[in-house]
XYZ file of C-alpha atoms in Angstrom:
714
model
C 9.197 30.968 22.936
C 11.980 33.275 21.696
C 11.822 37.006 20.879
C 12.658 36.297 17.250
C 9.550 34.137 16.946
C 7.353 37.159 17.625
C 8.043 38.364 14.107
C 5.922 35.501 12.811
C 2.903 36.622 14.864
C 0.563 39.599 14.445
C 1.476 42.734 16.445
C -1.637 42.568 18.600
C -0.606 39.049 19.668
C 2.948 40.140 20.591
C 2.040 42.953 22.953
C 0.194 40.802 25.506
C 3.120 38.373 25.482
C 5.562 41.216 26.232
C 3.322 42.450 29.047
C 3.087 38.975 30.527
C 6.869 38.625 30.305
C 7.437 41.804 32.325
C 4.897 40.711 34.952
C 6.568 37.350 35.360
C 9.946 38.841 36.096
C 12.990 36.627 35.918
C 12.310 33.161 37.397
C 15.178 31.078 38.713
C 16.177 28.589 36.028
C 17.029 24.928 36.586
C 20.708 24.329 37.261
C 21.112 21.681 34.546
C 19.586 21.706 31.059
C 17.512 24.838 31.736
C 16.076 25.077 28.199
C 12.955 23.128 27.192
C 12.124 22.624 23.538
C 8.350 22.646 23.215
C 6.013 21.741 20.363
C 2.937 23.905 20.864
C -0.547 22.801 19.922
C -0.966 25.041 16.880
C -2.228 23.922 13.452
C -0.494 26.804 11.641
C 2.118 25.375 9.247
C 4.503 28.345 9.585
C 4.756 27.651 13.329
C 5.558 23.947 12.913
C 8.846 23.885 14.828
C 9.977 23.620 18.447
C 10.118 26.765 20.578
C 12.564 27.306 23.437
C 11.256 28.017 26.926
C 12.916 28.365 30.302
C 12.560 25.567 32.874
C 12.013 27.072 36.365
C 13.831 25.311 39.157
C 10.492 24.414 40.759
C 9.578 22.341 37.661
C 13.002 20.785 37.137
C 12.059 17.310 38.382
C 8.766 17.054 36.482
C 9.810 18.700 33.202
C 11.172 15.586 31.516
C 10.965 14.825 27.779
C 7.496 13.641 26.789
C 5.390 15.409 29.433
C 2.433 17.648 28.742
C 3.034 21.328 29.521
C 1.232 24.655 29.400
C 3.060 27.641 27.945
C 2.257 31.213 27.030
C 2.198 31.551 23.259
C 1.107 34.719 21.431
C -0.436 36.012 24.642
C -2.486 32.896 25.309
C -1.991 29.801 27.419
C -1.732 26.789 25.105
C -0.936 23.108 25.492
C 2.249 21.514 24.285
C 4.694 18.651 24.662
C 8.233 18.889 25.962
C 10.439 17.283 23.318
C 13.851 17.626 24.967
C 15.938 19.534 27.499
C 18.994 21.495 26.373
C 21.866 23.343 27.991
C 21.424 26.537 25.986
C 19.356 28.207 23.283
C 20.266 29.875 20.027
C 18.196 32.855 21.131
C 20.296 35.561 22.773
C 17.441 37.261 24.643
C 15.436 36.208 27.647
C 13.248 33.104 27.335
C 9.713 32.847 28.623
C 9.295 30.259 31.388
C 7.046 27.232 31.351
C 3.699 28.025 32.943
C 3.301 24.559 34.395
C 3.824 20.864 33.843
C 0.349 19.445 33.359
C 1.373 15.937 34.398
C 4.702 14.283 35.245
C 3.684 11.285 33.082
C 5.949 11.244 29.969
C 3.175 10.394 27.501
C 5.118 11.205 24.332
C 7.682 8.437 23.892
C 10.805 9.392 21.886
C 10.016 6.806 19.194
C 6.475 8.154 18.730
C 7.740 11.750 18.634
C 10.154 10.856 15.843
C 7.484 8.868 14.017
C 5.015 11.758 14.262
C 7.586 14.116 12.770
C 8.209 11.687 9.883
C 4.467 11.268 9.252
C 3.941 15.033 9.224
C 6.752 15.436 6.698
C 5.425 12.572 4.553
C 1.928 14.057 4.323
C 2.792 17.795 4.208
C 1.217 18.277 7.631
C 2.206 19.650 11.016
C 3.627 17.821 13.995
C 0.852 19.138 16.241
C -1.836 17.635 13.998
C -0.150 14.221 14.058
C 0.340 14.319 17.828
C -3.408 14.848 18.267
C -3.857 11.515 16.507
C -1.013 9.777 18.341
C -1.551 10.784 21.977
C -5.057 10.465 23.494
C -6.492 13.185 25.767
C -5.429 13.062 29.400
C -7.563 11.650 32.221
C -6.052 12.659 35.558
C -7.985 10.046 37.547
C -6.774 7.262 35.270
C -3.169 8.459 35.509
C -3.364 8.339 39.289
C -4.513 4.732 39.403
C -2.155 2.021 40.648
C 0.388 0.788 38.143
C -0.275 -2.832 39.139
C -2.994 -4.185 36.859
C -5.202 -7.075 37.966
C -6.018 -9.563 35.222
C -9.417 -11.167 34.721
C -8.329 -14.436 36.321
C -7.210 -12.714 39.503
C -3.484 -12.562 38.780
C -1.459 -9.387 38.467
C 0.866 -7.865 35.940
C 3.797 -6.057 37.526
C 4.920 -2.984 35.622
C 8.677 -2.621 35.348
C 10.265 0.753 34.693
C 10.386 1.755 31.021
C 14.059 1.084 30.870
C 13.867 -2.075 32.898
C 13.335 -5.743 32.404
C 10.579 -7.887 30.999
C 6.910 -7.892 31.895
C 5.907 -10.899 33.940
C 2.378 -12.264 34.016
C 1.456 -14.344 37.026
C -1.504 -16.656 37.265
C -3.740 -16.995 40.296
C -1.632 -19.819 41.623
C 1.623 -17.891 41.224
C 2.952 -19.799 38.223
C 3.961 -18.269 34.916
C 1.469 -18.070 32.063
C 2.662 -20.226 29.197
C 2.794 -18.605 25.777
C 1.722 -21.733 23.940
C -1.398 -21.679 21.799
C -4.429 -23.473 23.170
C -6.221 -26.175 21.338
C -3.577 -27.817 19.192
C 0.131 -28.187 18.552
C 0.238 -27.472 14.814
C 0.838 -23.987 13.509
C -1.614 -22.119 11.281
C 1.402 -21.095 9.182
C 2.061 -24.679 8.070
C -0.147 -24.116 5.025
C 2.303 -21.484 3.762
C 5.716 -22.619 2.458
C 7.412 -19.491 3.864
C 5.383 -19.409 7.076
C 7.760 -21.380 9.311
C 10.781 -19.274 8.371
C 8.756 -16.099 8.997
C 7.898 -17.193 12.554
C 11.454 -18.360 13.167
C 12.830 -14.965 12.143
C 10.497 -13.185 14.547
C 11.296 -15.509 17.429
C 15.029 -14.975 16.896
C 14.848 -11.182 16.936
C 15.071 -10.590 13.192
C 12.794 -8.258 11.246
C 11.143 -9.964 8.264
C 8.771 -7.938 6.096
C 6.092 -9.774 4.163
C 2.878 -9.382 2.184
C 0.616 -12.251 3.189
C -2.203 -13.691 1.092
C -4.422 -15.385 3.667
C -6.328 -18.539 2.906
C -10.112 -18.171 2.809
C -12.021 -19.654 5.679
C -14.199 -17.791 8.161
C -11.864 -16.376 10.879
C -8.757 -18.102 9.568
C -6.677 -14.918 9.492
C -6.829 -14.201 13.236
C -4.944 -17.287 14.434
C -1.885 -16.789 12.170
C -1.745 -13.157 13.314
C -1.813 -14.264 16.951
C 0.985 -16.788 16.345
C 3.132 -14.105 14.712
C 2.585 -11.834 17.724
C 3.436 -14.678 20.109
C 6.682 -15.385 18.240
C 7.601 -11.703 18.439
C 6.966 -11.591 22.188
C 8.964 -14.785 22.645
C 11.830 -12.968 20.936
C 11.705 -10.224 23.562
C 10.003 -7.524 21.480
C 6.541 -5.981 21.108
C 3.898 -6.013 18.388
C 1.145 -3.763 17.013
C -1.837 -5.161 15.084
C -4.056 -2.719 13.160
C -7.387 -3.922 11.714
C -10.180 -1.997 9.962
C -13.070 -2.082 12.467
C -14.341 -3.244 15.835
C -15.598 -6.546 14.453
C -12.079 -7.459 13.379
C -10.685 -6.247 16.703
C -12.953 -8.738 18.478
C -11.711 -11.621 16.321
C -8.062 -10.705 16.798
C -8.575 -10.075 20.516
C -9.995 -13.566 21.039
C -7.176 -15.187 19.053
C -4.514 -13.248 20.986
C -6.071 -14.146 24.326
C -5.939 -17.812 23.353
C -2.377 -17.669 22.030
C -0.789 -15.402 24.659
C -2.764 -15.989 27.800
C -4.436 -13.369 30.028
C -2.937 -9.941 30.642
C -0.358 -9.948 27.838
C -2.099 -7.683 25.338
C -4.672 -4.900 25.141
C -7.217 -3.869 22.516
C -7.790 -0.216 21.651
C -11.040 0.906 20.014
C -13.031 4.127 20.029
C -16.096 2.513 21.629
C -14.198 1.827 24.866
C -14.805 5.377 26.031
C -12.110 7.977 26.782
C -11.247 6.771 30.286
C -10.914 3.049 29.534
C -9.076 3.717 26.286
C -6.590 5.955 28.111
C -6.205 3.366 30.866
C -5.247 0.674 28.353
C -3.031 3.066 26.424
C -1.138 3.850 29.642
C -0.547 0.148 30.225
C 1.230 0.051 26.889
C 3.160 3.250 27.582
C 4.321 2.009 30.990
C 5.539 -1.274 29.565
C 2.944 -3.447 31.283
C 1.986 -5.053 27.958
C 3.874 -5.230 24.688
C 1.129 -6.357 22.304
C -1.665 -4.110 21.012
C -4.565 -4.716 18.636
C -6.877 -1.955 17.500
C -8.230 0.212 14.736
C -6.155 2.798 12.879
C -5.331 4.929 15.955
C -3.405 1.939 17.336
C -0.713 2.526 14.697
C 0.767 5.077 17.140
C 0.529 2.816 20.216
C 3.742 3.352 22.264
C 4.818 -0.293 22.303
C 8.227 -0.805 23.886
C 10.905 -2.358 21.644
C 8.644 -2.805 18.644
C 9.471 -5.973 16.732
C 6.458 -6.443 14.436
C 3.807 -4.206 12.864
C 0.797 -5.966 11.346
C -1.962 -4.475 9.235
C -4.897 -6.592 8.137
C -6.866 -5.790 4.965
C -4.814 -2.708 4.083
C -7.126 -1.847 1.167
C -10.025 -0.973 3.483
C -10.699 2.765 3.393
C -11.175 2.726 7.188
C -7.373 2.645 7.436
C -7.218 6.173 5.975
C -7.401 8.858 8.667
C -10.181 11.441 8.176
C -8.311 14.194 10.031
C -5.366 16.241 8.779
C -2.840 15.366 7.535
C -4.873 12.277 6.437
C -2.241 9.535 6.951
C -2.867 5.930 5.946
C -2.191 3.220 8.538
C -0.205 1.111 6.059
C 2.196 3.959 5.291
C 2.532 4.924 8.954
C 3.318 1.363 10.012
C 5.804 0.969 7.155
C 7.546 4.175 8.267
C 7.533 2.954 11.850
C 8.907 -0.471 10.990
C 11.667 1.110 8.918
C 12.641 3.592 11.648
C 12.500 1.017 14.463
C 14.160 -1.815 12.538
C 11.044 -3.929 13.071
C 9.321 -6.521 10.929
C 6.057 -5.927 9.122
C 3.211 -8.101 7.900
C 0.630 -6.796 5.420
C -2.175 -9.339 5.286
C -5.422 -9.796 3.395
C -7.437 -12.168 1.266
C -6.791 -9.875 -1.699
C -3.800 -7.688 -2.483
C -3.514 -3.962 -3.096
C -1.348 -2.259 -5.699
C 0.560 -0.575 -2.857
C 1.463 -3.932 -1.297
C 2.469 -5.219 -4.730
C 4.721 -2.175 -5.115
C 6.506 -3.086 -1.861
C 7.186 -6.566 -3.241
C 8.366 -5.147 -6.573
C 10.893 -2.921 -4.805
C 12.133 -5.868 -2.666
C 11.068 -4.078 0.521
C 8.844 -7.042 1.370
C 8.490 -10.655 0.279
C 5.282 -12.553 -0.522
C 3.827 -15.282 1.680
C 1.221 -17.321 -0.189
C -0.173 -20.819 0.131
C 0.226 -23.549 -2.461
C -2.499 -23.789 -5.091
C -3.599 -27.163 -3.754
C -4.221 -25.655 -0.317
C -6.178 -22.765 -1.820
C -8.384 -25.034 -3.906
C -9.149 -27.179 -0.859
C -10.768 -24.310 1.073
C -11.930 -21.832 -1.588
C -15.629 -21.608 -2.525
C -16.975 -22.617 -5.936
C -17.489 -19.334 -7.739
C -20.015 -19.069 -10.582
C -20.737 -15.850 -12.497
C -24.308 -15.129 -13.549
C -24.790 -14.696 -17.266
C -22.851 -17.719 -18.530
C -23.921 -18.880 -21.990
C -25.443 -22.079 -20.644
C -27.482 -20.228 -18.040
C -28.715 -17.676 -20.580
C -29.923 -20.505 -22.811
C -31.975 -21.954 -19.933
C -33.208 -18.616 -18.592
C -33.749 -15.939 -21.273
C -34.644 -13.338 -18.648
C -31.457 -13.917 -16.649
C -29.612 -11.059 -18.372
C -32.103 -8.440 -17.172
C -33.077 -10.018 -13.839
C -31.497 -8.720 -10.643
C -31.664 -12.234 -9.174
C -31.444 -14.767 -12.019
C -32.347 -18.419 -11.585
C -28.765 -19.462 -10.772
C -28.808 -17.113 -7.782
C -32.214 -18.341 -6.604
C -31.046 -21.951 -6.757
C -27.928 -21.141 -4.762
C -30.000 -19.454 -2.064
C -32.559 -22.267 -1.892
C -29.967 -25.035 -1.704
C -27.847 -23.160 0.816
C -30.791 -22.541 3.126
C -31.290 -26.271 3.466
C -28.052 -26.518 5.473
C -27.555 -23.177 7.221
C -27.204 -19.412 6.775
C -26.640 -17.803 3.377
C -25.167 -14.408 2.595
C -26.412 -11.769 0.156
C -23.985 -8.905 -0.336
C -25.504 -5.625 -1.578
C -23.073 -2.830 -2.501
C -25.436 0.029 -1.554
C -27.010 0.720 1.827
C -30.470 2.165 2.424
C -33.745 1.420 0.664
C -33.636 3.014 -2.801
C -30.499 5.203 -2.702
C -30.801 6.365 -6.317
C -33.894 7.249 -8.357
C -34.588 8.050 -11.994
C -37.478 9.079 -14.236
C -39.543 6.062 -15.195
C -40.016 7.282 -18.783
C -36.689 8.771 -19.935
C -34.440 7.267 -17.204
C -32.863 10.657 -16.398
C -31.461 10.871 -12.867
C -33.925 12.351 -10.375
C -32.430 15.447 -8.729
C -33.620 18.042 -6.260
C -35.339 21.078 -7.830
C -35.498 23.198 -4.654
C -33.191 26.155 -3.922
C -30.931 25.630 -0.914
C -31.721 27.303 2.391
C -30.742 30.935 2.807
C -28.367 29.972 5.601
C -26.315 27.963 3.129
C -26.145 30.097 0.016
C -27.775 33.218 -1.394
C -29.533 33.445 -4.717
C -31.920 31.042 -6.413
C -29.422 28.416 -7.546
C -31.000 24.942 -7.366
C -29.645 22.225 -5.092
C -29.491 19.436 -7.753
C -28.850 16.816 -5.091
C -29.747 13.153 -5.838
C -33.161 11.942 -4.711
C -33.687 8.733 -2.726
C -36.364 6.794 -0.835
C -36.143 5.779 2.823
C -38.972 3.243 2.642
C -41.743 1.758 0.543
C -44.363 4.311 1.636
C -42.091 7.348 1.978
C -41.836 10.353 -0.317
C -38.597 11.030 -2.219
C -36.114 13.248 -0.398
C -32.876 15.018 -1.342
C -29.702 13.374 -0.002
C -27.944 16.750 0.077
C -30.364 19.290 1.526
C -32.889 16.843 3.076
C -35.944 18.515 1.516
C -38.959 16.353 0.640
C -39.544 16.207 -3.141
C -43.147 15.003 -3.208
C -44.022 17.234 -6.185
C -41.019 16.254 -8.322
C -41.352 16.248 -12.092
C -38.740 15.267 -14.622
C -37.313 18.439 -16.219
C -36.668 16.495 -19.438
C -39.991 14.782 -20.183
C -42.305 16.092 -17.464
C -43.208 12.670 -16.016
C -43.749 12.540 -12.251
C -43.210 8.770 -11.900
C -39.916 7.412 -10.631
C -38.057 4.127 -10.721
C -35.123 2.694 -8.810
C -31.698 3.155 -10.377
C -29.982 1.321 -7.521
C -31.597 -0.963 -4.950
C -30.258 -0.770 -1.414
C -29.758 -3.415 1.249
C -33.028 -2.738 3.110
C -35.157 -3.021 -0.037
C -33.301 -6.221 -0.964
C -34.022 -7.681 2.486
C -37.684 -6.763 2.084
C -37.917 -8.512 -1.297
C -36.106 -11.630 -0.051
C -38.335 -11.756 3.002
C -41.372 -11.994 0.737
C -39.695 -14.653 -1.417
C -38.680 -16.799 1.608
C -41.453 -16.144 4.164
C -40.436 -18.968 6.522
C -36.766 -17.918 6.781
C -35.567 -15.169 9.155
C -33.938 -12.256 7.327
C -31.137 -10.390 9.086
C -29.552 -7.145 7.890
C -26.124 -5.771 8.684
C -24.948 -2.369 7.562
C -24.396 1.204 8.578
C -27.571 1.375 10.665
C -26.438 -1.638 12.693
C -23.609 -4.137 12.213
C -24.081 -7.742 13.283
C -20.914 -9.320 14.646
C -21.937 -12.972 14.296
C -24.789 -15.204 13.175
C -25.648 -18.688 14.348
C -25.517 -21.929 12.356
C -29.293 -22.054 11.739
C -31.164 -21.177 8.551
C -31.108 -17.446 7.873
C -30.876 -14.969 5.044
C -28.187 -12.418 5.876
C -28.281 -9.237 3.773
C -25.168 -7.134 4.350
C -23.280 -4.271 2.786
C -19.567 -4.783 2.022
C -17.479 -4.863 5.179
C -20.478 -5.426 7.463
C -20.863 -9.173 6.845
C -21.319 -10.947 10.195
C -19.064 -13.891 10.932
C -21.101 -17.123 10.742
C -20.645 -20.021 13.111
C -19.275 -22.727 10.853
C -19.380 -20.594 7.705
C -22.052 -19.633 5.194
C -23.485 -22.421 3.083
C -23.882 -20.181 0.008
C -23.580 -16.544 -1.009
C -24.773 -14.214 -3.752
C -22.878 -11.032 -4.611
C -25.437 -8.656 -6.098
C -25.032 -5.710 -8.479
C -21.464 -6.300 -9.565
C -21.898 -3.540 -12.137
C -22.322 -1.016 -9.314
C -18.992 -2.057 -7.800
C -17.045 -2.156 -11.046
C -18.687 0.885 -12.639
C -17.742 3.413 -9.984
C -15.736 6.455 -11.131
C -12.803 5.510 -8.945
C -9.195 4.650 -9.656
C -9.481 1.706 -7.259
C -12.888 0.439 -8.399
C -11.674 -2.930 -9.720
C -9.250 -3.457 -6.845
C -11.945 -2.577 -4.323
C -14.441 -4.939 -5.960
C -11.992 -7.852 -5.725
C -11.254 -7.007 -2.096
C -14.900 -6.816 -1.063
C -15.859 -9.949 -2.957
C -12.995 -12.005 -1.540
C -13.640 -10.817 2.011
C -17.222 -12.045 1.683
C -16.231 -15.274 -0.075
C -13.744 -16.088 2.688
C -16.666 -16.471 5.112
C -18.083 -19.442 3.184
C -17.572 -23.093 3.973
C -15.049 -24.912 1.768
C -16.490 -25.636 -1.695
C -19.714 -23.740 -0.925
C -21.389 -22.125 -3.910
C -20.802 -18.429 -4.546
C -22.684 -16.591 -7.298
C -21.369 -13.213 -8.474
C -23.636 -11.083 -10.643
C -21.067 -9.573 -12.969
C -19.609 -10.137 -16.419
C -17.230 -13.104 -16.297
C -14.952 -11.442 -18.867
C -13.979 -8.657 -16.450
C -10.473 -9.096 -14.942
C -11.848 -8.537 -11.425
C -14.371 -11.349 -11.866
C -11.669 -13.623 -13.261
C -9.536 -12.928 -10.183
C -12.426 -14.110 -8.002
C -13.162 -17.165 -10.180
C -9.555 -18.339 -10.005
C -8.967 -17.018 -6.495
C -5.942 -15.219 -7.893
C -5.697 -11.695 -6.448
C -1.948 -11.582 -7.116
C -2.206 -11.485 -10.899
C -4.948 -8.876 -10.681
C -2.861 -6.678 -8.345
C 0.189 -6.947 -10.597
C -1.957 -5.939 -13.562
C -3.355 -2.987 -11.616
C 0.144 -1.818 -10.714
C 1.345 -2.125 -14.319
C -1.599 -0.073 -15.572
C -1.023 2.622 -12.965
C 2.641 2.828 -13.941
C 1.593 3.332 -17.536
C -0.992 5.983 -16.653
C 1.087 7.698 -13.967
C -1.045 7.065 -10.871
C -0.133 6.017 -7.306
C 1.584 3.986 -6.077
C 3.800 4.224 -9.184
C 4.113 7.979 -8.536
C 3.459 10.361 -5.673
C 0.398 12.526 -6.139
C -1.170 15.328 -4.134
C -4.494 17.101 -4.501
C -5.354 20.728 -3.734
C -9.057 21.303 -3.091
C -10.762 24.596 -2.320
C -12.275 27.719 -3.777
C -11.187 28.237 -7.427
C -9.323 31.470 -6.710
C -7.501 29.964 -3.714
C -6.424 26.835 -5.600
C -5.142 28.829 -8.548
C -3.382 31.268 -6.258
C -1.608 28.460 -4.423
C -0.594 26.804 -7.699
C 0.970 30.063 -8.783
C 2.982 30.409 -5.582
C 4.108 26.861 -4.764
C 7.679 26.012 -5.766
C 7.231 22.559 -7.237
C 10.041 20.246 -8.382
C 10.938 20.687 -12.027
C 9.582 17.229 -12.907
C 6.175 17.941 -11.352
C 3.067 17.739 -13.524
C -0.049 19.751 -12.677
C -3.417 18.330 -13.756
C -6.352 20.731 -13.596
C -7.776 22.444 -11.687
C -11.244 21.118 -12.495
C -14.600 21.635 -10.749
C -15.591 19.095 -8.112
C -19.121 18.213 -7.078
C -19.965 19.226 -3.523
C -22.512 17.441 -1.372
C -23.982 20.728 -0.076
C -24.577 24.075 -1.699
C -21.445 25.574 -0.162
C -20.041 27.392 -3.153
C -17.928 26.368 -6.097
C -14.973 24.089 -5.444
C -12.070 23.072 -7.661
C -9.346 20.485 -7.364
C -5.895 20.279 -8.875
C -3.662 17.207 -8.912
C 0.137 17.331 -8.779
C 2.242 14.277 -9.510
C 5.958 13.642 -9.258
C 8.182 10.546 -9.442
C 8.244 8.557 -6.203
C 11.788 9.691 -5.447
C 10.607 13.321 -5.367
C 7.791 12.711 -2.886
C 9.639 14.426 0.017
C 10.337 17.488 -2.139
C 6.677 17.707 -3.123
C 5.582 17.541 0.525
C 8.062 20.274 1.502
C 6.885 22.530 -1.316
C 3.208 22.101 -0.456
C 3.764 22.649 3.238
C 5.756 25.792 2.495
C 2.989 27.202 0.309
C 0.391 26.365 2.956
C 2.527 28.098 5.573
C 2.769 31.250 3.489
C -1.006 31.356 3.090
C -1.498 30.816 6.825
C 1.034 33.525 7.729
C -0.770 36.136 5.662
C -4.160 34.918 6.952
C -5.655 33.894 3.630
C -9.412 33.537 4.061
C -10.046 30.545 1.781
C -8.604 27.254 2.998
C -7.002 24.893 0.485
C -7.063 21.263 1.592
C -3.818 19.464 0.789
C -3.901 15.665 0.644
C -0.926 13.509 -0.336
C -1.730 10.185 -2.047
C -5.456 10.300 -1.213
C -7.720 7.327 -1.824
C -10.285 9.328 -3.803
C -8.182 10.546 -6.712
C -10.875 10.025 -9.348
């Protein structure tokens, strides 16, 4: 840290640093490159830059770029990463020395350091925040383990130096593991006209970028992904595969094991535990494996010589990081592929507007199957409420499960498992007055620990079970004495029926059939081929052995009627992900109006036209991805103050601020939206980061959350 940097810190923080500097004296500096440029672990935006420190001669050998260090910063010992060594510093005074090198392991690879800086700049964040996402916490015992890794079949993987040659996997008998796929000579990409050329480009060291519309069919996406990774490894480069959740990691992991052989890839998920996750991450860092599959954190996996970045189902909100600066895996991987000169594959059964934008700008090309191939494997989709069905069943319009849905379930159960997708979890997640249909809300004041005064909570009421009393989803209070403030009635009805109540009703309707649920309370990975009713929320559908024989998609109005910019796109994505688990030509009933564009996309199995329409409408309305947009959320005074201080580009448009509904009684919150043309996105990020830094430097009490291109715009 330099003397000039002290001006950015409060006086009481500078004095201890000066005292510590005098006590340390003048340590002997390293003979060569004595200056270390350190990024300190500080979330303050105005301190988001490297600081120069002196490298003592005793630490010269261990203080290499990428290692973890401890330094004295503002009078305190803090963690940091050594970015580079330099011959001199711009500071003319005396530099503070490094306190110690935590570990000689260079955990921050140069490519990841550059990527983290680019991600921080893209999302108006700090480098330290991104590095917390990119580099896992250290485990000294794991670091000290042998660098030779024993595979499950008894062979070993020898780790070459990071600048050295290839990784060599040996089988138990000493021979080389073949990279051929097991179980067949034909490629899964043969169904796609552009598939062969895509694999050929990867195998020959080129960097194709594509948006892939996968064919429906149970786990059909995992094998093409594995073949693309194998082609990349055959070309001498590495690959990263990012999927939404652990269930998808399992599918991809099995396909990669079959295609690559043992010991040639690792999977990274949060449920591994810190030690095992760090152990596998180190294998990647040390060059022992060059293929990684995992959830969103794997987007920063330090794969050597990256040749291909793959993201599956990029529309899933699990790809959006919940921690600052809130990066999205698709954008991070696109940045990484661009910086590394690598290929990229964005795959899914449906297509997002963002992926369509990449095709429109020629950054990527589409890979889709011929219509004949799609029709051969797609399910038969029927919307409830067709004129013919209404003529046969007059109550079908009002029924939650009309006769067409009952017939599909009954016929499907004769041959195997059937799927019922319910968009809401829980029992009865939304209640209303039985007489006037007004939404049932909490009439209790919040606890004194949350807010003062007698302001009411107004949280939505719900039921956890058939014999439970209503409770508030915000404050948790029981509302057994609730009365409607409009008409005075104390009786309630269900506005929305959840997955558990649906399973209960279906269990009574089909008493001889086992009912299985999969959702937030517990996700089933697979189901067997026997008769079963599977009730699942979107994204939690278990993979059936052999495919579902039928499916019913309930409450389409709840999916399409959400106040969300991506409501239609998300409905198509969730419906197609569920439909892809069916057997070819199996019957699929969707309870939604057939005239809706999203339903038409499902009927025709044509997500491309729907995505192109979505993108055109967003261009017309001025919403992402046609423009760059940022939101400022916080206390009303803080948001307005920041809007008055930020130096926005001249073309910027400010929408709001407007009040936002909070889930707890934590005070009033407002949100403002700022949009600029896509070309001015970097300028917008710089302006917002500068304004945030000014507020942090003067220690503003109210925090304003800045989010660039968030998923929840509306």
